[in-house]
Structures are given as C-alpha cells and as structure tokens.
Short mmCIF file of C-alpha atoms and ligand atoms in Angstrom, two decimals:
data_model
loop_
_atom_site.label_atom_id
_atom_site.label_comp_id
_atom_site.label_asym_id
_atom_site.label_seq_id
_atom_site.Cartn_x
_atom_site.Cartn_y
_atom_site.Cartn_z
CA UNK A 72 -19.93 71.61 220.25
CA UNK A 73 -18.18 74.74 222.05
CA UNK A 74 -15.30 75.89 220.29
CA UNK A 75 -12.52 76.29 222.85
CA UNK A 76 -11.45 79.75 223.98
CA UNK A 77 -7.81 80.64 222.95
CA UNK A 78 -5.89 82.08 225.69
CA UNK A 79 -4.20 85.66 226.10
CA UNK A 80 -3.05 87.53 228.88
CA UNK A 81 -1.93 90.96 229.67
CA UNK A 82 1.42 90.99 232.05
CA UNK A 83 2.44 94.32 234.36
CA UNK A 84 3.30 95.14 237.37
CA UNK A 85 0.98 96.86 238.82
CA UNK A 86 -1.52 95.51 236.65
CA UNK A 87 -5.48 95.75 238.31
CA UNK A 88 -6.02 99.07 236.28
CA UNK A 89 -5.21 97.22 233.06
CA UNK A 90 -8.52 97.55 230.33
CA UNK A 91 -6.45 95.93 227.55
CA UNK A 92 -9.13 92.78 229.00
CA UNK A 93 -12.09 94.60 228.42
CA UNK A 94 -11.11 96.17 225.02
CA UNK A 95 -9.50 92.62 223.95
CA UNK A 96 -12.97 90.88 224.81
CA UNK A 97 -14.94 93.64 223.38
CA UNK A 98 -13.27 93.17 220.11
CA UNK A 99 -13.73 89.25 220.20
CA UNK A 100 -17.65 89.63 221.13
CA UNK A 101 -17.77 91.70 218.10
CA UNK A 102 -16.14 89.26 216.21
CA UNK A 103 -17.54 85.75 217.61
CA UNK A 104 -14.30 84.84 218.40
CA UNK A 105 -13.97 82.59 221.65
CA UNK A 106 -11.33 84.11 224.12
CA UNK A 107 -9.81 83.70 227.15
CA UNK A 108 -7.75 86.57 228.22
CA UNK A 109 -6.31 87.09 231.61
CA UNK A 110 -4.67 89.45 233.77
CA UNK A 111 -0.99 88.14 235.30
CA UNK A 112 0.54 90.84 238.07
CA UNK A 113 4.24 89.35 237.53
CA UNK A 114 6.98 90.96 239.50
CA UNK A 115 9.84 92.13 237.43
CA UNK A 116 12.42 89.19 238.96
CA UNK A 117 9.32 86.04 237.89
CA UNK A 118 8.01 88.10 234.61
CA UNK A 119 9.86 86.02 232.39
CA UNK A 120 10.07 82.44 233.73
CA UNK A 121 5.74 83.83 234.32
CA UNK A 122 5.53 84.62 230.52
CA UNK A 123 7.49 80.95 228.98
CA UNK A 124 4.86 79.71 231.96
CA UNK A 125 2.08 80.95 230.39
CA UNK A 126 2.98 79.76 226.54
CA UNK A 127 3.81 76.29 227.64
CA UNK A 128 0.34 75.99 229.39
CA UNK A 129 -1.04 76.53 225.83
CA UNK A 130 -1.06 80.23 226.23
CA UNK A 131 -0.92 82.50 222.35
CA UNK A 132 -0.59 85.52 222.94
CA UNK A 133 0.79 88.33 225.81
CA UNK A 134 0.35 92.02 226.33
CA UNK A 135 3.22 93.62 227.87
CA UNK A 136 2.93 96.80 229.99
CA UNK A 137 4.95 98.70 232.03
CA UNK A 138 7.69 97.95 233.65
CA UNK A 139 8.24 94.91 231.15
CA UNK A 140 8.42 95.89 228.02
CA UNK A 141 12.48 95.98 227.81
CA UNK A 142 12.39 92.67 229.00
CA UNK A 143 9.73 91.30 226.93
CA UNK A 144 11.88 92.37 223.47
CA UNK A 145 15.44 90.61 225.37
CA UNK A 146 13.48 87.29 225.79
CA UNK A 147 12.13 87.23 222.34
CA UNK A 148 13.64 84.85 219.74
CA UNK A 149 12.05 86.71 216.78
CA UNK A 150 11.93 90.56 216.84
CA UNK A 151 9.53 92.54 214.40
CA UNK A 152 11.45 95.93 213.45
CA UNK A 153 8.74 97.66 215.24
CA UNK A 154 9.74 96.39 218.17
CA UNK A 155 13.54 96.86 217.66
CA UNK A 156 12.67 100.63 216.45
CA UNK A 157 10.68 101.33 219.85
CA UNK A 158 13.62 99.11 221.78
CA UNK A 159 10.59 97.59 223.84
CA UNK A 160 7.87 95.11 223.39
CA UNK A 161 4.27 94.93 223.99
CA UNK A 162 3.01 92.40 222.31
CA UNK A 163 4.64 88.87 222.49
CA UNK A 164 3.20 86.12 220.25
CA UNK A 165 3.79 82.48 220.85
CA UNK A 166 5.22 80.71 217.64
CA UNK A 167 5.34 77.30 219.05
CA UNK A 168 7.90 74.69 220.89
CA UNK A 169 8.93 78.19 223.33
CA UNK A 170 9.78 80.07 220.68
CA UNK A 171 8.37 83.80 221.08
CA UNK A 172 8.05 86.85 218.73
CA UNK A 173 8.71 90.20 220.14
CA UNK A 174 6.18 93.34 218.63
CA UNK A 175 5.51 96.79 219.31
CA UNK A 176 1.60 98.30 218.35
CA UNK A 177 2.30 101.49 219.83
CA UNK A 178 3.82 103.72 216.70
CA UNK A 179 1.12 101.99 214.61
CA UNK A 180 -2.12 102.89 217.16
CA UNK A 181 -1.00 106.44 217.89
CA UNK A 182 -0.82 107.11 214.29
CA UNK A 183 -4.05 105.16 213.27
CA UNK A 184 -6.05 107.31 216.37
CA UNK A 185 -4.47 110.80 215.30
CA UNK A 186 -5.10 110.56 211.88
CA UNK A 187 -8.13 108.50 211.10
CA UNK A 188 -10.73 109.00 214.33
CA UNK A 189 -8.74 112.76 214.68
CA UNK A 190 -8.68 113.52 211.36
CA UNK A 191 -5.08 115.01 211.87
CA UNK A 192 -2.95 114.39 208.72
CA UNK A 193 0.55 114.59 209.76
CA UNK A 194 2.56 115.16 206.79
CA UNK A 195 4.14 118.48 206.16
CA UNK A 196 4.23 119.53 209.52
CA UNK A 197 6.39 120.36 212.42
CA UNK A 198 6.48 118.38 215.56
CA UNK A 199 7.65 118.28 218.70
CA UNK A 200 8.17 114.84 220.87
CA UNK A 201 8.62 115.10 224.47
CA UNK A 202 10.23 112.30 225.47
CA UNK A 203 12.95 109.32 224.62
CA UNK A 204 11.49 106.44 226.18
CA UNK A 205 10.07 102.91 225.09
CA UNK A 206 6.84 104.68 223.67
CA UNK A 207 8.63 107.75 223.00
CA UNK A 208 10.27 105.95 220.62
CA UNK A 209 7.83 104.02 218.82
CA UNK A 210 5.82 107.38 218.33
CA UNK A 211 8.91 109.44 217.28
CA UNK A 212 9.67 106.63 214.19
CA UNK A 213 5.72 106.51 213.26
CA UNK A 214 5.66 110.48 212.87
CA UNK A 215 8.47 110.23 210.73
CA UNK A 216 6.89 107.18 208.77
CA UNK A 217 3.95 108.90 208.49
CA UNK A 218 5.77 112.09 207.19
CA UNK A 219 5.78 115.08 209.30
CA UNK A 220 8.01 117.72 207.50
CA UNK A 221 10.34 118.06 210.76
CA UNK A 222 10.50 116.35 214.27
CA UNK A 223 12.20 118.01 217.30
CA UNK A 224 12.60 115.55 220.14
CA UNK A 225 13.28 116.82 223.70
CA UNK A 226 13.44 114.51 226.83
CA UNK A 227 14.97 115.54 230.66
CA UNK A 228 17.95 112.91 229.53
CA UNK A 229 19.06 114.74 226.46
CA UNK A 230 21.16 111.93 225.61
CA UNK A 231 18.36 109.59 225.15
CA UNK A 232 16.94 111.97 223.15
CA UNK A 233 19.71 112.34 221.17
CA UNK A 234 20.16 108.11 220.49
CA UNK A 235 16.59 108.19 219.47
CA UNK A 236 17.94 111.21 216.20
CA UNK A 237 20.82 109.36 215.53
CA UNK A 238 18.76 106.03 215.66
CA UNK A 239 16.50 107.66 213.10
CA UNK A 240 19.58 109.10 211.07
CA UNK A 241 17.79 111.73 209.30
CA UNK A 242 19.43 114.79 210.84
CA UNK A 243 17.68 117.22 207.74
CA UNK A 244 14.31 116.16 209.42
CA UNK A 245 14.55 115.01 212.71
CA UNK A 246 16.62 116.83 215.69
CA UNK A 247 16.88 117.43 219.15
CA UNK A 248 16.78 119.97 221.54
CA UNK A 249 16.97 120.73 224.88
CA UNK A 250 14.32 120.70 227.37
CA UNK A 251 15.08 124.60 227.91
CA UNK A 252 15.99 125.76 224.29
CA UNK A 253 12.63 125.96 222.79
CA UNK A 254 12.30 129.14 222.99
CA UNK A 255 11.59 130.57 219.56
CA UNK A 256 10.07 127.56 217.86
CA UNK A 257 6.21 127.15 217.52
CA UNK A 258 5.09 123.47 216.44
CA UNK A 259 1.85 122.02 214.23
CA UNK A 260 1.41 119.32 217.14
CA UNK A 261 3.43 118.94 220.55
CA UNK A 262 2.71 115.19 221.37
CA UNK A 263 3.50 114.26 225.06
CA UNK A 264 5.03 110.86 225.54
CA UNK A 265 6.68 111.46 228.86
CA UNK A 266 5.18 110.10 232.61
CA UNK A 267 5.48 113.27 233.78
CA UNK A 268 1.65 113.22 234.27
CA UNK A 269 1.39 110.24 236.69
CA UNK A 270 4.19 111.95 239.02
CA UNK A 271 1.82 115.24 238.67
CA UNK A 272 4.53 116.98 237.58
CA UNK A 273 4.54 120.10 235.90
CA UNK A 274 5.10 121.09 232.03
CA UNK A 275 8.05 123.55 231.97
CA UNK A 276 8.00 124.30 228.78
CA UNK A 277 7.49 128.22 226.80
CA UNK A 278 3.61 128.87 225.96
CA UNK A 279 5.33 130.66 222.54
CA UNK A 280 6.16 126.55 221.29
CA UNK A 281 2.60 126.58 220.24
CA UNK A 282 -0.70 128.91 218.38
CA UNK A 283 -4.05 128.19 218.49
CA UNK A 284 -3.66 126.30 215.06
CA UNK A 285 -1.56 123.78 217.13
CA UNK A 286 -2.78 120.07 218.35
CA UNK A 287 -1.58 119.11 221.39
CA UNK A 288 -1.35 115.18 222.23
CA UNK A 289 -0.93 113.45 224.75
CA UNK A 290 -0.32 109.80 224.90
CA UNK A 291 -1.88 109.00 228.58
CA UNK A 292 -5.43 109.32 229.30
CA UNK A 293 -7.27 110.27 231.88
CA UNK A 294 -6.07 112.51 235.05
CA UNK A 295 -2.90 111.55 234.17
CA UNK A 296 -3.34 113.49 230.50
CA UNK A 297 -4.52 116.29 232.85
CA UNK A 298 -1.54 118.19 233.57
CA UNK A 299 -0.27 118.44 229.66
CA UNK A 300 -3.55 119.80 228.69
CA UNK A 301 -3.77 122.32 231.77
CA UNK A 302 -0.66 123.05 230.40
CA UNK A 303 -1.54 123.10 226.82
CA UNK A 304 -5.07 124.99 226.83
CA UNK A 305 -3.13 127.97 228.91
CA UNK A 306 -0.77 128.31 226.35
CA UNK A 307 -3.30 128.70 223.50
CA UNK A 308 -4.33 125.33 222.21
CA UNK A 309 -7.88 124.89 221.41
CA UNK A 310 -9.88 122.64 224.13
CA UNK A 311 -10.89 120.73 221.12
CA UNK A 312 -7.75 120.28 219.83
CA UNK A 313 -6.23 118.87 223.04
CA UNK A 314 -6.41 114.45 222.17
CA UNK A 315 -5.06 111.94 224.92
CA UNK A 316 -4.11 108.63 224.62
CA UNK A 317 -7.15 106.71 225.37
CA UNK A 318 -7.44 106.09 220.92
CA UNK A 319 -4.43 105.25 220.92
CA UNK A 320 -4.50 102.48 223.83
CA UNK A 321 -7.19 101.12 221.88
CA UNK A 322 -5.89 101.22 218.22
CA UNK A 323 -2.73 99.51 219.41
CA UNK A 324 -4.70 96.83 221.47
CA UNK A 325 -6.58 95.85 218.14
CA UNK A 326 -3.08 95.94 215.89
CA UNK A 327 -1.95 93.10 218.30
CA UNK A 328 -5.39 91.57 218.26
CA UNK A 329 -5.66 91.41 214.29
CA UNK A 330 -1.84 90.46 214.39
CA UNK A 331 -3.47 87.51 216.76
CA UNK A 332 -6.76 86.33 215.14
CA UNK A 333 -5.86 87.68 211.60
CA UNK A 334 -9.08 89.89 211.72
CA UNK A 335 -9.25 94.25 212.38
CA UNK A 336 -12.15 95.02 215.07
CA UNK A 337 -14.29 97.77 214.28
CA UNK A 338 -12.45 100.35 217.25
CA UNK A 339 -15.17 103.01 217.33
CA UNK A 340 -17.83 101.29 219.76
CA UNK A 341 -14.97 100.51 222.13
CA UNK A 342 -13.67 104.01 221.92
CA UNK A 343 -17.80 105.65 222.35
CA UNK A 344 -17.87 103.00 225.16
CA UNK A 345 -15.24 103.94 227.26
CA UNK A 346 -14.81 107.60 226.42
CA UNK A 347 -17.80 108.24 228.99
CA UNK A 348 -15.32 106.97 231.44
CA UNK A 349 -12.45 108.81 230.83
P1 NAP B 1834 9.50 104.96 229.86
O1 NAP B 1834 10.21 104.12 228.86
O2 NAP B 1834 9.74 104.73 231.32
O3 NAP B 1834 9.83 106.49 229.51
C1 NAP B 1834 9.40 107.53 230.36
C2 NAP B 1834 9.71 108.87 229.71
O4 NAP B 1834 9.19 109.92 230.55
C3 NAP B 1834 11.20 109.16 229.54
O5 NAP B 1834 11.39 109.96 228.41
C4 NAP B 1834 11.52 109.94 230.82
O6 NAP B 1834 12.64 110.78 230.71
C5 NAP B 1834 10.27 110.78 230.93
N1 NAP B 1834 10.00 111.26 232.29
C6 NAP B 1834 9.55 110.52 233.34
N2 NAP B 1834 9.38 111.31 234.43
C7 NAP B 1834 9.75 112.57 234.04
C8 NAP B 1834 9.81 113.82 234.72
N3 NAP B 1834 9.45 113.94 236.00
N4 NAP B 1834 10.21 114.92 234.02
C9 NAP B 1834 10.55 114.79 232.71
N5 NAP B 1834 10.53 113.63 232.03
C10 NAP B 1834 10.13 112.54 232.69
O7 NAP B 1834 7.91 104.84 229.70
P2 NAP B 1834 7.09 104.56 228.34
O8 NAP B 1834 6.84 103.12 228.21
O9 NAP B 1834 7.77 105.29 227.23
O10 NAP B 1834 5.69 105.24 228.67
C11 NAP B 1834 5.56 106.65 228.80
C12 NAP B 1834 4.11 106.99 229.09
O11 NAP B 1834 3.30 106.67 227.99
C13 NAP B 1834 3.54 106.20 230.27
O12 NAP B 1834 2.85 107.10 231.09
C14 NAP B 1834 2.60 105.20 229.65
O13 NAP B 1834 1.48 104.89 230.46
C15 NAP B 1834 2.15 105.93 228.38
N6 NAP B 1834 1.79 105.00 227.29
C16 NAP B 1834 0.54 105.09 226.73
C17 NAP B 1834 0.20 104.22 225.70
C18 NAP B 1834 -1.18 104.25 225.09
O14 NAP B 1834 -1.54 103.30 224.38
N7 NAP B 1834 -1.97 105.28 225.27
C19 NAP B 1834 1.12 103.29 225.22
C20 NAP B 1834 2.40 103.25 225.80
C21 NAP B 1834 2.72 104.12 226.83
P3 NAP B 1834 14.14 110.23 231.07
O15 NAP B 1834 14.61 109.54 229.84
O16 NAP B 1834 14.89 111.44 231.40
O17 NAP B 1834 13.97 109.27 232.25
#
C-alpha cells in the first residue's frame, strides 16, 4: 500500500528560483520519507488568505521567503522565540483546526554551516554584522548565542541597527556603529547580511576592518555573494576564507525539515551536490 505523501510548500514572490524543493526532496529521498512539496508564487495582497488555503487543503508545513516573512510571523497564532528574535518567519507549521506556528531556521543554519562544515568556532571573537534586517537579525542573536566576544552591527538605517543592540540588551558586548565610522576597527569575521549584492551595489566600507586572519561571510550565494567577496579578497581576506550562504540555505532548510518530520538529514550530499552549481 503507498503511504501518502505529506504536503509542504515554499511561498515567495518571485519564487521560480526557489531550491528549498530540491533540497527539501533531497532530504526526504534520503530519508524514505514520502513528500509532496510545492512551489506557491503568492502576491503579497493573497499570501495570507494563499497560506490558511494551503493548511485547510491538508497542507503541514510552509517555507516563507522573501517578501513574506513579516507577514508570515503577524498571521501566526504561536510564535517560537526564534522567530520573535529575527521579527520574521520562515517556517510556518500547521498545528491543526487553522491554527499556525510561526519559526525562524535562519540564526540556527548560519551558525550550524559556519561552525561545523567551516570549522569556524565563533566564541571569543570580534564581529561585525552588516545589516538590521529580518535575517540580519536572526544572525546577529545566533552570534551572540553562540558567543562571539563582541558584535558591532552596522546597517544604512542606523536606527534599525540600533533596535536590533537594544533588542539584544547587552551593550558590554554588542554595539553599533555607523556605516562610515569603522575606521580603526579590524574584525575576526565581517558577515554580510545585507541585499546589497542583488542591487550590485558596492561595499563602501575601509579595507583596514579586516587582516588576512579574518573570515569574511556572506549570507547570499552565488553572483549575488560576488560583490562582498570582490570586496573582501581586495581588502586582504584569504580566497579560502571567503564562505557564502549557500550552507547556510541548506542547514536552515533541514532545521525546518527535522522540526517537520522529527528526523536531521545528513546536509553534506546536498551541499557537494549543489556546490558544483554555485
Ligand atoms: P530585509 O529584511 O529586506 O533586509 C535587507 C537588509 O539589507 C537591510 O539591512 C537593508 O538596510 C540592507 N540593504 C538593502 N539594500 C541596501 C543597500 N543598497 N545599501 C545598504 N544596505 C542595504 O532582507 P532579509 O530577509 O534580511 O535578507 C537579506 C539577504 O539575505 C537577502 O539577500 C536574502 O536573500 C539573504 N538571505 C539568505 C539566507 C540563506 O539561507 N542563505 C536566508 C535569509 C536571507 P536598511 O535597513 O537600511 O533598508
């Protein structure tokens, strides 16, 4: 008798480029788990009534990307304090009757990727977060979970930057700047959480921030990680010690998927695999 498939579904806008599909079917393969997990391009004004859609038609579980993430955590009737940490959602779970829960995997796969397939152990040292956003923010409270000895957020909004510190509320450890008063300060790791990369912007920041003991990461993948490490290799990083996001997508894709089907992946052959891609 076939078991069923349980369904899933990743929800942006746009959404085609999505590989939270292939990674989430990769990881049920591995596992023999049946799945059905679908891709839903949901305008911001139909995202939720699309979502409750979804759970009512026996949907379990929904990846959130961008630009729904805010919305996802509103519409949620339970909120883990990931979530409420990183003020956004991407993982919504269906607890039954309509009722939702609200999660956030990225803190937890960016540190997972930096220090166990990087090697990187963060505590003791001194980082710098560009950044304040919805991911921003989930990184910025991992780091300090994980215990880096100081954290130095910047962001082009410095008053984002500085909610995110006094969210955290440990001004002995974790302080802001602003985008143009670095000068001076050299960091263990300079992680960039920003979009600047997808614009094709440009890094304005002073090559002195880090050595060629630094790391430099950057939480897209791809071209879009291009720019940061143009920027990052020129000002003395090690090619080798440049990492973009493309762990961390998938760490954070199986925290939701164990969260889902109460068993961890193995992430490595789904990293190998797509790393020749990107
Ligand atoms: P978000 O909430 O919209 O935040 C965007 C951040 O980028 C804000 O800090 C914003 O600053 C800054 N920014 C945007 N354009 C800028 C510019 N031209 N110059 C300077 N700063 C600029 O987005 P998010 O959800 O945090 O996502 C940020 C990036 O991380 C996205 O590219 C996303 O794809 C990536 N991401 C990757 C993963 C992964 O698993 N690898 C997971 C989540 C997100 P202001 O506050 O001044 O607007």
């Amino acid at each position: 008798m076939s078991v069923e498939a349980r369904r899933y579904a990743v929800f942006g806008h746009p959404i085609a480029h999505s590989l939270s599909p292939e990674i989430h079917s990769a990881f049920a393969k591995q596992l023999g788990i049946a799945l059905d997990y679908r891709v839903i391009d949901a305008a911001p004004v139909v995202f939720e009534a699309e979502v409750r859609r979804f759970f009512a038609e026996g949907g379990h579980g929904a990846n959130v990307t961008m630009p729904h993430k805010l919305v996802a955590l509103a519409m949620a009737d339970e909120v883990t304090e990931a979530a409420k940490r990183a003020g956004a959602a991407n993982t919504l779970t269906h607890l039954g009757n309509g009722r939702i829960e609200a999660h956030n995997t990225d803190g937890s796969g960016f540190v997972r990727d930096i220090t166990e397939r990087h090697g990187f152990d963060l505590r003791g040292h001194d980082a710098l977060l560009l950044g304040a956003g919805g991911a921003a923010k989930a990184v910025a409270w991992a780091l300090m979970d994980a215990g880096v000895k100081t954290l130095t957020i910047v962001n082009r909004t410095p008053e984002r930057a500085d909610e995110l510190a006094d969210a955290i509320g440990e001004p002995a450890r974790c302080h802001t700047r602003y985008w143009d008063g670095l000068d001076g300060e050299c960091f263990d790791l300079v992680v960039n959480a920003t979009s600047i990369g997808f614009d094709g912007g440009k890094f304005d920041l002073p090559m002195s921030i880090v050595q060629d003991h630094s790391t430099a990461y950057d939480i897209c993948y791809g071209t879009a990680a291009a720019g940061f490490k143009g920027w990052a290799v020129a000002a003395g990083v090690r090619p080798d010690w440049f990492r973009d996001g493309l762990g961390m997508l998938i760490e954070q894709a199986a925290d939701g998927f164990e969260r889902w089907h109460g068993q961890r992946p193995d992430t490595d052959p789904v990293y190998r695999e797509l790393r020749q891609r990107f």
